[in-house]
XYZ file of N, CA and C in Angstrom:
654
model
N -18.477 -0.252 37.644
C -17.933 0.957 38.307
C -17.526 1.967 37.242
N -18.124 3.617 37.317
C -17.416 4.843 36.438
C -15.719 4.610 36.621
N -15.669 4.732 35.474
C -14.399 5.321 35.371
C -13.899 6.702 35.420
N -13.144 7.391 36.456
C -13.127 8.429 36.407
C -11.833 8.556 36.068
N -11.679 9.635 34.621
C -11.062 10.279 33.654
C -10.230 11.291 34.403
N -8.538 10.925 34.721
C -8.149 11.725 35.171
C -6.889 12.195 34.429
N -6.248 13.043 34.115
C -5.579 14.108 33.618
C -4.033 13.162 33.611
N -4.073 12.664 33.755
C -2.394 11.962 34.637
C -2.568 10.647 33.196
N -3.735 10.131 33.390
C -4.141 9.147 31.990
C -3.808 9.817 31.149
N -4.670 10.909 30.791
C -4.113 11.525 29.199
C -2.463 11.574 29.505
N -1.826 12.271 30.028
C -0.613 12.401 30.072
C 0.409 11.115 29.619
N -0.153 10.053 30.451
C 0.214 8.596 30.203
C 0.318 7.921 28.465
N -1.430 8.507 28.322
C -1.359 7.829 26.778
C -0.622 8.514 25.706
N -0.537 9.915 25.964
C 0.356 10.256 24.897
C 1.369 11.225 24.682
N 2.294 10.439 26.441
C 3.608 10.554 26.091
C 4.128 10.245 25.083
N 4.305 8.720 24.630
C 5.376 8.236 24.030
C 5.027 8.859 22.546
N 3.354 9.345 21.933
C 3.715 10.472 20.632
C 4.316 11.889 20.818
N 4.234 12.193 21.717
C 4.627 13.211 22.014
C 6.138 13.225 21.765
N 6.895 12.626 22.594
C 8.308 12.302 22.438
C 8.830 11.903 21.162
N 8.045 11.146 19.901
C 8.399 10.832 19.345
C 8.238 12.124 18.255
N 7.008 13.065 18.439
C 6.658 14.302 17.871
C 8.224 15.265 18.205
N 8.471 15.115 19.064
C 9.869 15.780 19.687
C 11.089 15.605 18.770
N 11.511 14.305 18.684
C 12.433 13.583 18.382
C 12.454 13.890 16.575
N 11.023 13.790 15.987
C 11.379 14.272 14.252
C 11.353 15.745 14.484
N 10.855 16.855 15.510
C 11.098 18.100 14.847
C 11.920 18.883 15.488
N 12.894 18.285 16.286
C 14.185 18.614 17.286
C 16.136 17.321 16.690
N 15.444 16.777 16.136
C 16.535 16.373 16.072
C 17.103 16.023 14.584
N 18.294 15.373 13.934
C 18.235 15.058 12.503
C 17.858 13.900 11.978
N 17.487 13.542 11.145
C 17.329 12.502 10.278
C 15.764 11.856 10.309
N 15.212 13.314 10.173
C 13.411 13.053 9.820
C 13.209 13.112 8.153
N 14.427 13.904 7.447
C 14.425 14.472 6.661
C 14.931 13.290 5.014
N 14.657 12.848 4.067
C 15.120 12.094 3.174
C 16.260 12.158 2.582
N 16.955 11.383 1.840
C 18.150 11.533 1.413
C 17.860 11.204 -0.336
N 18.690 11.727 -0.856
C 18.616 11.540 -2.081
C 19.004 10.330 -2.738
N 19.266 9.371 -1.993
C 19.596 7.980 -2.541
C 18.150 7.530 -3.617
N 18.229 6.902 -4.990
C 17.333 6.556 -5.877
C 17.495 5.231 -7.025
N 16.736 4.890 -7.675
C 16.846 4.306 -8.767
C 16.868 2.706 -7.928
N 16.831 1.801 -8.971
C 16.574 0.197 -8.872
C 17.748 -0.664 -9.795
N 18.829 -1.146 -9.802
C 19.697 -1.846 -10.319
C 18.408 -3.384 -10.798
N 18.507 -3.872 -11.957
C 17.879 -4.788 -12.071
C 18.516 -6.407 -11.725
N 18.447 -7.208 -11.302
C 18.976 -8.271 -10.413
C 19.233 -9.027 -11.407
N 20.505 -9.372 -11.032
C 21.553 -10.765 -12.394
C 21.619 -11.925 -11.395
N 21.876 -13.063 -12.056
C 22.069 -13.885 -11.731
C 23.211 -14.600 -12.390
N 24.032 -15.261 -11.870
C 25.132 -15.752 -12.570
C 25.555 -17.075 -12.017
N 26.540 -17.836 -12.376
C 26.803 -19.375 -11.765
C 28.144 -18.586 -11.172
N 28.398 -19.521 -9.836
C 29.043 -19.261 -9.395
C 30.328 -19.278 -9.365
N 30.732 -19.998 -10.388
C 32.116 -20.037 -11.237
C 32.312 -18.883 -12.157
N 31.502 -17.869 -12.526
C 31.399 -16.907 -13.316
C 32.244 -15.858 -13.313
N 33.084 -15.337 -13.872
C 34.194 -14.451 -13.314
C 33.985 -13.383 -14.157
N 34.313 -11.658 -13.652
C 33.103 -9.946 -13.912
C 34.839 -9.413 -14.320
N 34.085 -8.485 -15.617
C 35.160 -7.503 -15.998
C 34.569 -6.179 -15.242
N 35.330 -5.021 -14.898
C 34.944 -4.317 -14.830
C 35.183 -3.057 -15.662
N 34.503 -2.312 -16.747
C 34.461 -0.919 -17.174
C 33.865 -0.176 -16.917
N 35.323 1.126 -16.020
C 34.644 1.845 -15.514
C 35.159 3.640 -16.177
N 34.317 4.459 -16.244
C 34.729 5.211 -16.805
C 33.989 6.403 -16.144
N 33.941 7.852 -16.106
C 32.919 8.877 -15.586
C 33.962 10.515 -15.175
N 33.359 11.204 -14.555
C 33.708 12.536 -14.014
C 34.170 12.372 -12.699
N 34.695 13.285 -12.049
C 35.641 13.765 -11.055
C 35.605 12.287 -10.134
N 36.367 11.580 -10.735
C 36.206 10.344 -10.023
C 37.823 9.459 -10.345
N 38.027 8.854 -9.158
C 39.474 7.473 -9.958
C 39.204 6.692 -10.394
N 39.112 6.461 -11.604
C 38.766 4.783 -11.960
C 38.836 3.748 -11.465
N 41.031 3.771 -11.074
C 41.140 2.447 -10.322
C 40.734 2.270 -9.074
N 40.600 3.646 -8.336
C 39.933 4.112 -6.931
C 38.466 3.079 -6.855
N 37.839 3.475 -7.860
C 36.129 2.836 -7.649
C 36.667 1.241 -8.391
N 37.322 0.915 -9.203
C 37.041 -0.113 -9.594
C 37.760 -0.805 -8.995
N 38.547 -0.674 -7.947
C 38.730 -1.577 -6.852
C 37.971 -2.123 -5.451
N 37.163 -0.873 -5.415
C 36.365 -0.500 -4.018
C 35.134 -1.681 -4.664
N 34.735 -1.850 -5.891
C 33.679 -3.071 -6.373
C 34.713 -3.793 -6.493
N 35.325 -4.028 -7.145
C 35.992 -5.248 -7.297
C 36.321 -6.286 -5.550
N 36.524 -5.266 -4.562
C 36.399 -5.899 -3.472
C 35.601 -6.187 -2.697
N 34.002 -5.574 -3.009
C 32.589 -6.025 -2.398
C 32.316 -7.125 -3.519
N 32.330 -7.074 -4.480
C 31.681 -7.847 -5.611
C 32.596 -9.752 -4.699
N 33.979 -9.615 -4.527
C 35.129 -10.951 -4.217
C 34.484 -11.332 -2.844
N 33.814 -10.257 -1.710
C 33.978 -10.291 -0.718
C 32.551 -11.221 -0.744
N 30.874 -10.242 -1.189
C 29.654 -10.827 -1.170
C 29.598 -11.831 -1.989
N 29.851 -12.090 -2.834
C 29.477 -13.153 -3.902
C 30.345 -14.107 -4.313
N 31.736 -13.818 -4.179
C 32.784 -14.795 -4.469
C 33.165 -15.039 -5.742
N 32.568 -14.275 -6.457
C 32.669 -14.101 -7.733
C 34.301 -13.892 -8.088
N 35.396 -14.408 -9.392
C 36.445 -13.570 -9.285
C 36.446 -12.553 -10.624
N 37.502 -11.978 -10.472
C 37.958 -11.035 -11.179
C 38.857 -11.190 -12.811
N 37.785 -10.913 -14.019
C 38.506 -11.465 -15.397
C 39.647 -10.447 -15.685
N 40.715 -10.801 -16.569
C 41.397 -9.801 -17.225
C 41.106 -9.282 -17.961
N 39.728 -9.883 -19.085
C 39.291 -9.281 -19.927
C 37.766 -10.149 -20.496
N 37.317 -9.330 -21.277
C 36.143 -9.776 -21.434
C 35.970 -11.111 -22.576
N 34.947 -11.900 -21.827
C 34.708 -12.921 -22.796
C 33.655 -13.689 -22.582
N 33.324 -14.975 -23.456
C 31.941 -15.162 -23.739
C 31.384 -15.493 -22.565
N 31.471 -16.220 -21.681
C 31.459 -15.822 -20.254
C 31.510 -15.314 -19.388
N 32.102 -14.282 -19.530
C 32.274 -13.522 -18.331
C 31.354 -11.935 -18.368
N 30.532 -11.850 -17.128
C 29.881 -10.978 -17.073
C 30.593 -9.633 -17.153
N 29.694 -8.762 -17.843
C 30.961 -7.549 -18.090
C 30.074 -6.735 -17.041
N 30.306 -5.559 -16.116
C 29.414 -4.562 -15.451
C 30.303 -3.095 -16.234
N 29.259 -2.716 -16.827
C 30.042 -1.545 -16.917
C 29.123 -0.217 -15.989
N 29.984 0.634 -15.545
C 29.963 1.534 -14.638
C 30.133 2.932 -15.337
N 29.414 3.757 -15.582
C 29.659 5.073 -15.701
C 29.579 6.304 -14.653
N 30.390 7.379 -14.156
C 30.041 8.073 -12.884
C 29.700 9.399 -13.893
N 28.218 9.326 -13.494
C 28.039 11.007 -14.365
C 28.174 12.646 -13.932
N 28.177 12.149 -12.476
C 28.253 13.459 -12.053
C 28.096 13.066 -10.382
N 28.884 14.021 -9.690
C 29.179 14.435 -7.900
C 28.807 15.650 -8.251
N 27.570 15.623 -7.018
C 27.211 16.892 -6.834
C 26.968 17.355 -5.280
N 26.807 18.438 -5.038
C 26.111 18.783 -3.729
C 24.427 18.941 -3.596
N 23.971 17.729 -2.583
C 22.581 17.587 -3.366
C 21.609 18.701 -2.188
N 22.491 18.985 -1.224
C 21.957 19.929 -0.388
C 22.867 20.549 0.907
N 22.407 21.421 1.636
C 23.080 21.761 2.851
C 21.933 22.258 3.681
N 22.103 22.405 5.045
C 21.076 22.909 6.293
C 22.343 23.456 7.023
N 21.940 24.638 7.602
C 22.445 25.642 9.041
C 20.995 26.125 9.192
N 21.455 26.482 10.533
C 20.156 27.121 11.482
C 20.795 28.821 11.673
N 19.948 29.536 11.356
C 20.199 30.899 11.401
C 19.654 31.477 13.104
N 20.002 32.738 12.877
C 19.449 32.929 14.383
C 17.576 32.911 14.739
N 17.245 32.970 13.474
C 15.644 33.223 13.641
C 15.326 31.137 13.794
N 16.037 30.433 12.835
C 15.758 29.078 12.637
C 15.873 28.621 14.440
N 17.370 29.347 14.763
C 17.499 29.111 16.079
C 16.336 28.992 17.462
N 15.704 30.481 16.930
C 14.579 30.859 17.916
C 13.542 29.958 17.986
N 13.464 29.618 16.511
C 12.036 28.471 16.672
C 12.256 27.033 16.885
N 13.286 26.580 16.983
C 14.080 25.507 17.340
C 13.547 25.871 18.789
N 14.032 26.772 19.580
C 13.973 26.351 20.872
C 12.674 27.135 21.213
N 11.658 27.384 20.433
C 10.350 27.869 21.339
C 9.570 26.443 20.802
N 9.964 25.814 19.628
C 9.372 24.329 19.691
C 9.345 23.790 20.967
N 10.502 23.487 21.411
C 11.268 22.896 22.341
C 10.372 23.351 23.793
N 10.297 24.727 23.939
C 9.370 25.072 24.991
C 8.021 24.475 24.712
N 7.478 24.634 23.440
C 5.731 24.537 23.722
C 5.471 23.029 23.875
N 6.630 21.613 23.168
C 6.417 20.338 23.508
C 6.512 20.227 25.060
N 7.675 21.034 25.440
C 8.017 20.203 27.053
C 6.674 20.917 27.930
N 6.286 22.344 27.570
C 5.199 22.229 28.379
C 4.124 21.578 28.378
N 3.889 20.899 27.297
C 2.809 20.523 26.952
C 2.825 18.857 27.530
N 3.977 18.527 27.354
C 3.961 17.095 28.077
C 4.115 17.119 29.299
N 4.663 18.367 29.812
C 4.791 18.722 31.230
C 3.777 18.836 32.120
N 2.642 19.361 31.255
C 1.209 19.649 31.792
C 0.901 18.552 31.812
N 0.690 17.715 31.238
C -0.409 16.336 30.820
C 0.374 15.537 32.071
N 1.853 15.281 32.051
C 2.271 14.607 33.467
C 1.598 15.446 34.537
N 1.886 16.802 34.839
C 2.220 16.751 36.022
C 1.545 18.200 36.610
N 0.744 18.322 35.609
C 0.015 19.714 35.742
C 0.695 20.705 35.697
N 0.833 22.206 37.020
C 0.911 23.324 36.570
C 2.447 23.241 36.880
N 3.239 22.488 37.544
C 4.893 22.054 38.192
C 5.276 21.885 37.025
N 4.515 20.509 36.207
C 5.308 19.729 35.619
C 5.015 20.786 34.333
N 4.102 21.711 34.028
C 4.231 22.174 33.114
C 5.605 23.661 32.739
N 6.031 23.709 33.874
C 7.271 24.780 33.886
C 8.110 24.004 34.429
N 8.256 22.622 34.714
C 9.344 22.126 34.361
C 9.774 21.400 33.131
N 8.541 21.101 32.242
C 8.731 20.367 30.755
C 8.985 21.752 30.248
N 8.546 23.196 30.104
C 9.291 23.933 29.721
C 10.829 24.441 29.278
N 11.161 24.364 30.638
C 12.749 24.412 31.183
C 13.321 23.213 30.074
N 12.978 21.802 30.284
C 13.532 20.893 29.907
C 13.574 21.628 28.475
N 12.418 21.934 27.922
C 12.242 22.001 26.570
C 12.896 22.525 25.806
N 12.930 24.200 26.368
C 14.079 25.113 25.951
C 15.195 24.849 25.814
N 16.313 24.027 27.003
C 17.683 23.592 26.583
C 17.453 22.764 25.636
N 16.616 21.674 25.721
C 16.724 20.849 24.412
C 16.594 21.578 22.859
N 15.735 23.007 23.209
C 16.114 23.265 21.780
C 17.624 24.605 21.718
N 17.668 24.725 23.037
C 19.194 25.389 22.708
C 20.108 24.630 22.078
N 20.448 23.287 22.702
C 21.189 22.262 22.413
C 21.320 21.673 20.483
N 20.262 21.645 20.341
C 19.894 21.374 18.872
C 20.622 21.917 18.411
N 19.948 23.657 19.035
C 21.081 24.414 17.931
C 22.177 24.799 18.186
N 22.674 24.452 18.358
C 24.173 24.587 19.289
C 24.700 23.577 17.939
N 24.130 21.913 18.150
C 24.670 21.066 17.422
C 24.777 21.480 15.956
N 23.425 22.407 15.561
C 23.571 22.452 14.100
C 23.561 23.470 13.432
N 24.818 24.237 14.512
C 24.653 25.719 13.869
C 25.749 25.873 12.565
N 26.721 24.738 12.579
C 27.354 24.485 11.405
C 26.717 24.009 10.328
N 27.192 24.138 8.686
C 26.473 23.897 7.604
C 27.091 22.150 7.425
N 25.333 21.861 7.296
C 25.908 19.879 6.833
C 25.614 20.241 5.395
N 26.622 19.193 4.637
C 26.283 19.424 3.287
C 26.100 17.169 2.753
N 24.937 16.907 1.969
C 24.886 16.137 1.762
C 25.505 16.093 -0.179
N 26.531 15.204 -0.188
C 27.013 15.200 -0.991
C 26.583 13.644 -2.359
N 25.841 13.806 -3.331
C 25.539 12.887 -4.002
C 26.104 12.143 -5.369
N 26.267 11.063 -5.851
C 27.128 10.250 -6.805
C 25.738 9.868 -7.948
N 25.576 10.406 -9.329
C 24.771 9.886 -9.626
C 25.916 8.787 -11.019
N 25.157 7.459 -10.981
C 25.888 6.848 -11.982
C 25.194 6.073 -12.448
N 25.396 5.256 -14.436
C 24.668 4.181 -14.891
C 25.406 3.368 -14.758
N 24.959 2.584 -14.291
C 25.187 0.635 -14.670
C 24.468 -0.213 -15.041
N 25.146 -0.805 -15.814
C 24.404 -2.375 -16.377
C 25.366 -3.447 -16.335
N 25.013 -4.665 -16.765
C 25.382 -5.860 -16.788
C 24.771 -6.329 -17.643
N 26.194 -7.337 -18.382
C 25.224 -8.198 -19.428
C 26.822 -9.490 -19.731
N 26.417 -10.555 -20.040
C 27.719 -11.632 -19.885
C 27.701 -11.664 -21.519
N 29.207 -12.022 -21.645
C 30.401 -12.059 -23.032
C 30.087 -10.592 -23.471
N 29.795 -9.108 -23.176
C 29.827 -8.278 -23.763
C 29.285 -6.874 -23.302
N 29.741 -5.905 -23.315
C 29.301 -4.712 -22.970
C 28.145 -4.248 -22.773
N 27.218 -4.107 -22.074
C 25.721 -3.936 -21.854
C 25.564 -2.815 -22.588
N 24.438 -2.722 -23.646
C 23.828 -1.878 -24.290
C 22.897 -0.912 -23.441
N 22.797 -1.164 -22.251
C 21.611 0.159 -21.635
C 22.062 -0.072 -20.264
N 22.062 1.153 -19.764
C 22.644 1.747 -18.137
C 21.674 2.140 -17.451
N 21.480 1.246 -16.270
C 20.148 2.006 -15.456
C 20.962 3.076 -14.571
N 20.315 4.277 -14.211
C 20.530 5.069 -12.972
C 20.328 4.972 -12.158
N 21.473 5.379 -10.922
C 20.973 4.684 -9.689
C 21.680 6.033 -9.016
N 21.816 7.037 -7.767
C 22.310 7.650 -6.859
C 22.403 7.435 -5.450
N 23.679 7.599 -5.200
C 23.798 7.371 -3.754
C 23.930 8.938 -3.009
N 24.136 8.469 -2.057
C 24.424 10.086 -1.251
C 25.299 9.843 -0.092
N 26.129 10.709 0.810
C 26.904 10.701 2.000
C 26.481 11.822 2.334
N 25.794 12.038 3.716
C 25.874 13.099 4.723
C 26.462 13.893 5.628
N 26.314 14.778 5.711
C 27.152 16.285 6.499
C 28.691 15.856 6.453
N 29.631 15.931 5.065
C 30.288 15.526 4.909
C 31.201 17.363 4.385
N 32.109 17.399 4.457
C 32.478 19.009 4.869
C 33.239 18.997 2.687
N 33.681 17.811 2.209
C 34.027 18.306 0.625
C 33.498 17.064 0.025
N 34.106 17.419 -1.016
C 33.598 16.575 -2.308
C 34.584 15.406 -1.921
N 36.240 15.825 -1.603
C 36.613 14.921 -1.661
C 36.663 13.950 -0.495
N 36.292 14.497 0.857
C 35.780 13.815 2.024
C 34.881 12.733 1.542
N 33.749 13.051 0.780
C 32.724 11.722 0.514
C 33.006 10.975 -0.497
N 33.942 11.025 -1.275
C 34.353 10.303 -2.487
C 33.894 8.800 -1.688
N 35.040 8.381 -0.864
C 35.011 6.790 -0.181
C 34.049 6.751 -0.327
N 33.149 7.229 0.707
C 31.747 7.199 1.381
C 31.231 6.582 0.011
N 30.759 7.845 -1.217
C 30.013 7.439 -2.153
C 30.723 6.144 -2.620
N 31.766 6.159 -2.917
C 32.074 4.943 -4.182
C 31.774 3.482 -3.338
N 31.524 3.617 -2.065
C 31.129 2.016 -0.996
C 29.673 2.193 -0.929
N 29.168 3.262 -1.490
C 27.425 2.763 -1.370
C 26.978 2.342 -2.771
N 28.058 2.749 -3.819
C 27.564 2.923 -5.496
C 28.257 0.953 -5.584
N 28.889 0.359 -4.985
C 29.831 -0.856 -5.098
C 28.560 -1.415 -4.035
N 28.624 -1.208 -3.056
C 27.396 -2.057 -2.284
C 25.875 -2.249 -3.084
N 25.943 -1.541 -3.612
C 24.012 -1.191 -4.646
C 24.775 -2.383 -5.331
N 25.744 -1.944 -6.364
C 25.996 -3.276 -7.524
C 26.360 -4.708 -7.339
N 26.741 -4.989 -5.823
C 27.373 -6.399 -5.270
C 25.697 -6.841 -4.870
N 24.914 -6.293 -4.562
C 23.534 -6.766 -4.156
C 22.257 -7.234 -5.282
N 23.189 -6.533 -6.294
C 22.159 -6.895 -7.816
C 22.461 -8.037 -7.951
N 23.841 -8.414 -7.821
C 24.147 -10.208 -8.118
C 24.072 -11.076 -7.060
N 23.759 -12.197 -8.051
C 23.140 -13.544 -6.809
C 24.150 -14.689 -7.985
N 25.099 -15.238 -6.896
C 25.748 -16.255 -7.548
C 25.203 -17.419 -7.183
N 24.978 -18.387 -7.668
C 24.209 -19.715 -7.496
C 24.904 -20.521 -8.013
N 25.338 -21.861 -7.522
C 25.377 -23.482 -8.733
C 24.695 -23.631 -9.525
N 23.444 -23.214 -9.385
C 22.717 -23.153 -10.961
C 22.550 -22.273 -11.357
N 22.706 -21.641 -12.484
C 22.372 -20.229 -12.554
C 20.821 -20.455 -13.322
N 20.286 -19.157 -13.510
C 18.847 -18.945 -13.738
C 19.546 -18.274 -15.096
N 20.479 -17.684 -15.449
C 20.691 -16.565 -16.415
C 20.219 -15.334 -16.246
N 20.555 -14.400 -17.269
C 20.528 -13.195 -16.692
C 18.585 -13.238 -17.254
Protein backbone atom coordinates (compact mmCIF):
# COMPACT_ATOMS: atom_id res chain seq x y z
CA UNK A 1 0.00 0.00 0.00
CA UNK A 2 1.29 4.02 -1.02
CA UNK A 3 2.02 5.79 1.58
CA UNK A 4 0.48 8.95 1.49
CA UNK A 5 2.78 11.86 2.72
CA UNK A 6 0.84 14.07 4.77
CA UNK A 7 1.84 17.48 6.22
CA UNK A 8 0.84 16.61 9.97
CA UNK A 9 3.98 13.78 9.56
CA UNK A 10 6.42 16.39 8.71
CA UNK A 11 5.14 18.41 11.55
CA UNK A 12 5.44 15.26 13.82
CA UNK A 13 9.06 14.48 12.78
CA UNK A 14 10.45 17.64 13.43
CA UNK A 15 8.95 18.99 16.26
CA UNK A 16 11.14 17.89 18.86
CA UNK A 17 14.34 19.80 16.54
CA UNK A 18 12.54 22.43 16.25
CA UNK A 19 11.93 22.97 19.98
CA UNK A 20 15.17 22.15 20.73
CA UNK A 21 16.32 24.85 17.79
CA UNK A 22 14.05 27.17 20.10
CA UNK A 23 15.41 26.37 23.36
CA UNK A 24 19.49 27.22 22.23
CA UNK A 25 18.42 30.50 20.43
CA UNK A 26 15.68 31.79 22.99
CA UNK A 27 16.97 30.86 26.07
CA UNK A 28 20.52 30.88 28.25
CA UNK A 29 23.13 28.55 28.50
CA UNK A 30 23.85 27.59 24.70
CA UNK A 31 26.70 29.77 25.15
CA UNK A 32 30.39 28.42 26.83
CA UNK A 33 31.95 29.36 29.88
CA UNK A 34 35.35 30.09 30.39
CA UNK A 35 36.19 27.31 32.72
CA UNK A 36 39.87 25.65 31.30
CA UNK A 37 43.06 23.86 31.83
CA UNK A 38 43.73 20.04 33.22
CA UNK A 39 45.16 19.63 36.93
CA UNK A 40 47.43 16.52 36.49
CA UNK A 41 46.15 13.53 38.83
CA UNK A 42 48.22 12.57 42.24
CA UNK A 43 47.93 9.84 43.94
CA UNK A 44 48.74 9.47 47.51
CA UNK A 45 48.27 6.70 50.46
CA UNK A 46 45.73 7.31 52.41
CA UNK A 47 47.38 8.09 55.59
CA UNK A 48 49.09 10.97 53.74
CA UNK A 49 48.52 14.29 55.32
CA UNK A 50 48.61 18.05 52.55
CA UNK A 51 50.18 21.39 53.52
CA UNK A 52 48.62 24.02 52.02
CA UNK A 53 50.53 27.28 50.29
CA UNK A 54 48.52 29.60 49.31
CA UNK A 55 49.34 32.89 48.09
CA UNK A 56 47.81 35.33 44.93
CA UNK A 57 45.71 38.71 44.16
CA UNK A 58 42.46 40.13 45.36
CA UNK A 59 41.84 37.08 47.22
CA UNK A 60 41.87 35.74 51.35
CA UNK A 61 44.27 33.33 51.83
CA UNK A 62 42.75 31.88 54.89
CA UNK A 63 39.29 32.39 53.03
CA UNK A 64 40.49 29.87 50.07
CA UNK A 65 42.72 27.84 52.13
CA UNK A 66 40.06 26.75 54.19
CA UNK A 67 37.32 26.37 51.51
CA UNK A 68 40.22 23.35 50.14
CA UNK A 69 41.22 22.42 53.15
CA UNK A 70 37.49 21.39 53.68
CA UNK A 71 36.77 19.63 50.21
CA UNK A 72 40.26 18.12 50.19
CA UNK A 73 39.00 16.43 54.54
CA UNK A 74 35.55 16.04 53.13
CA UNK A 75 36.44 13.94 49.39
CA UNK A 76 39.46 12.18 50.23
CA UNK A 77 39.95 12.06 53.93
CA UNK A 78 43.09 13.15 53.64
CA UNK A 79 44.23 15.35 56.93
CA UNK A 80 45.64 18.53 57.36
CA UNK A 81 49.82 19.00 58.15
CA UNK A 82 51.15 21.92 60.19
CA UNK A 83 53.94 21.99 58.12
CA UNK A 84 55.76 20.55 55.47
CA UNK A 85 57.64 17.35 55.44
CA UNK A 86 59.10 14.38 53.82
CA UNK A 87 55.79 13.05 53.55
CA UNK A 88 53.52 15.16 53.33
CA UNK A 89 52.15 16.35 50.09
CA UNK A 90 52.61 20.04 49.74
CA UNK A 91 49.74 21.74 47.06
CA UNK A 92 50.74 24.95 46.48
CA UNK A 93 48.09 27.36 45.12
CA UNK A 94 48.71 30.62 43.46
CA UNK A 95 45.50 33.06 42.54
CA UNK A 96 46.75 35.17 39.58
CA UNK A 97 44.12 37.13 38.74
CA UNK A 98 39.81 37.73 39.09
CA UNK A 99 38.61 39.03 36.27
CA UNK A 100 35.39 39.84 34.43
CA UNK A 101 35.49 37.32 31.66
CA UNK A 102 32.29 38.74 30.07
CA UNK A 103 28.76 40.34 30.29
CA UNK A 104 25.38 40.07 27.90
CA UNK A 105 22.19 42.66 27.99
CA UNK A 106 19.78 42.74 25.24
CA UNK A 107 19.36 46.20 23.78
CA UNK A 108 16.22 47.29 22.20
CA UNK A 109 17.24 46.19 18.62
CA UNK A 110 18.76 42.62 20.40
CA UNK A 111 15.21 42.80 21.89
CA UNK A 112 13.42 42.96 18.47
CA UNK A 113 15.18 40.00 17.12
CA UNK A 114 14.73 38.00 20.15
CA UNK A 115 11.14 38.18 19.62
CA UNK A 116 10.79 38.07 15.69
CA UNK A 117 12.97 34.73 16.24
CA UNK A 118 10.38 33.76 18.48
CA UNK A 119 7.64 34.59 15.80
CA UNK A 120 9.27 32.88 12.71
CA UNK A 121 9.98 29.37 15.02
CA UNK A 122 6.36 29.32 16.44
CA UNK A 123 5.02 29.86 13.02
CA UNK A 124 6.86 27.60 11.54
CA UNK A 125 6.10 24.76 13.93
CA UNK A 126 2.70 26.07 13.96
CA UNK A 127 2.33 25.43 10.29
CA UNK A 128 3.87 21.95 10.15
CA UNK A 129 1.25 21.01 13.23
CA UNK A 130 -1.55 22.54 12.26
CA UNK A 131 -1.47 24.42 9.06
CA UNK A 132 -2.84 27.92 8.43
CA UNK A 133 -4.62 28.06 12.54
CA UNK A 134 -1.81 26.51 13.92
CA UNK A 135 0.44 28.70 12.02
CA UNK A 136 -0.93 32.13 13.75
CA UNK A 137 -1.23 30.45 16.70
CA UNK A 138 2.62 29.18 16.93
CA UNK A 139 3.12 32.79 16.05
CA UNK A 140 1.32 34.35 19.00
CA UNK A 141 2.97 31.65 21.15
CA UNK A 142 6.23 32.67 19.61
CA UNK A 143 6.28 36.31 20.08
CA UNK A 144 5.54 36.24 23.97
CA UNK A 145 8.13 33.71 24.24
CA UNK A 146 10.47 36.07 22.79
CA UNK A 147 9.00 39.05 24.75
CA UNK A 148 9.54 37.04 27.83
CA UNK A 149 13.26 36.28 27.09
CA UNK A 150 13.69 39.64 26.99
CA UNK A 151 12.06 40.79 29.72
CA UNK A 152 14.32 38.08 31.63
CA UNK A 153 17.52 39.42 30.16
CA UNK A 154 17.22 42.85 29.86
CA UNK A 155 19.59 43.16 32.89
CA UNK A 156 23.49 42.87 32.42
CA UNK A 157 24.83 39.12 33.52
CA UNK A 158 28.36 39.40 34.14
CA UNK A 159 30.42 36.11 34.21
CA UNK A 160 33.08 36.51 36.61
CA UNK A 161 36.48 34.30 36.26
CA UNK A 162 39.46 32.96 38.84
CA UNK A 163 42.49 32.15 36.90
CA UNK A 164 45.12 30.19 39.20
CA UNK A 165 48.45 27.74 39.22
CA UNK A 166 48.65 24.69 41.10
CA UNK A 167 50.80 21.92 41.62
CA UNK A 168 51.58 19.20 43.92
CA UNK A 169 54.51 17.42 44.78
CA UNK A 170 55.20 15.35 48.44
CA UNK A 171 58.13 16.49 51.16
CA UNK A 172 58.41 19.81 49.15
CA UNK A 173 57.20 22.72 47.22
CA UNK A 174 56.30 21.86 43.60
CA UNK A 175 58.60 23.37 41.11
CA UNK A 176 55.90 23.94 38.20
CA UNK A 177 52.15 25.25 38.42
CA UNK A 178 49.68 24.10 35.95
CA UNK A 179 46.80 26.64 35.02
CA UNK A 180 43.57 25.96 35.49
CA UNK A 181 40.27 28.73 35.46
CA UNK A 182 37.11 28.58 36.85
CA UNK A 183 34.23 30.90 36.28
CA UNK A 184 30.72 31.92 38.22
CA UNK A 185 27.81 33.28 36.25
CA UNK A 186 25.52 36.39 36.10
CA UNK A 187 26.92 37.17 39.32
CA UNK A 188 26.32 41.19 39.95
CA UNK A 189 30.47 41.81 41.76
CA UNK A 190 33.63 40.53 42.14
CA UNK A 191 32.95 40.10 45.54
CA UNK A 192 29.53 38.20 45.12
CA UNK A 193 31.55 35.35 43.19
CA UNK A 194 34.56 35.16 45.33
CA UNK A 195 32.69 31.87 47.27
CA UNK A 196 31.38 30.72 44.07
CA UNK A 197 34.98 30.81 42.48
CA UNK A 198 37.14 29.66 45.42
CA UNK A 199 34.46 26.15 45.63
CA UNK A 200 35.05 25.44 41.95
CA UNK A 201 39.09 26.28 42.12
CA UNK A 202 39.00 23.67 45.69
CA UNK A 203 36.58 21.19 43.86
CA UNK A 204 39.10 21.03 40.48
CA UNK A 205 42.04 20.35 43.20
CA UNK A 206 40.11 17.70 45.65
CA UNK A 207 39.38 15.70 42.24
CA UNK A 208 43.13 15.62 41.13
CA UNK A 209 43.70 13.43 44.28
CA UNK A 210 42.93 9.80 44.65
CA UNK A 211 43.79 8.47 48.14
CA UNK A 212 44.32 4.72 48.11
CA UNK A 213 45.94 1.95 50.71
CA UNK A 214 48.33 1.56 48.20
CA UNK A 215 49.55 4.32 46.76
CA UNK A 216 50.85 4.30 43.05
CA UNK A 217 53.02 7.59 43.87
CA UNK A 218 52.87 10.63 42.38
Amino acid sequence: MRHIFRRDDLGVRLLPTLLTLCCCLLLAGCGSRPDSGTLTPTHVDENTAFYLDISGKGVNAADLKYTIMGYLQSDTGLSMADAPGPEVLVIRVDVREIFAAGSSSLDASETLGTTATGVLLGTLVGGLAGGRSGALIGAGVGAATGVGVSALDSQTKTTWAMRAGVGMARGKTPDTLEEVVVSADGVSSREDALPTLQDKLAQRISAAITASAASGGQ
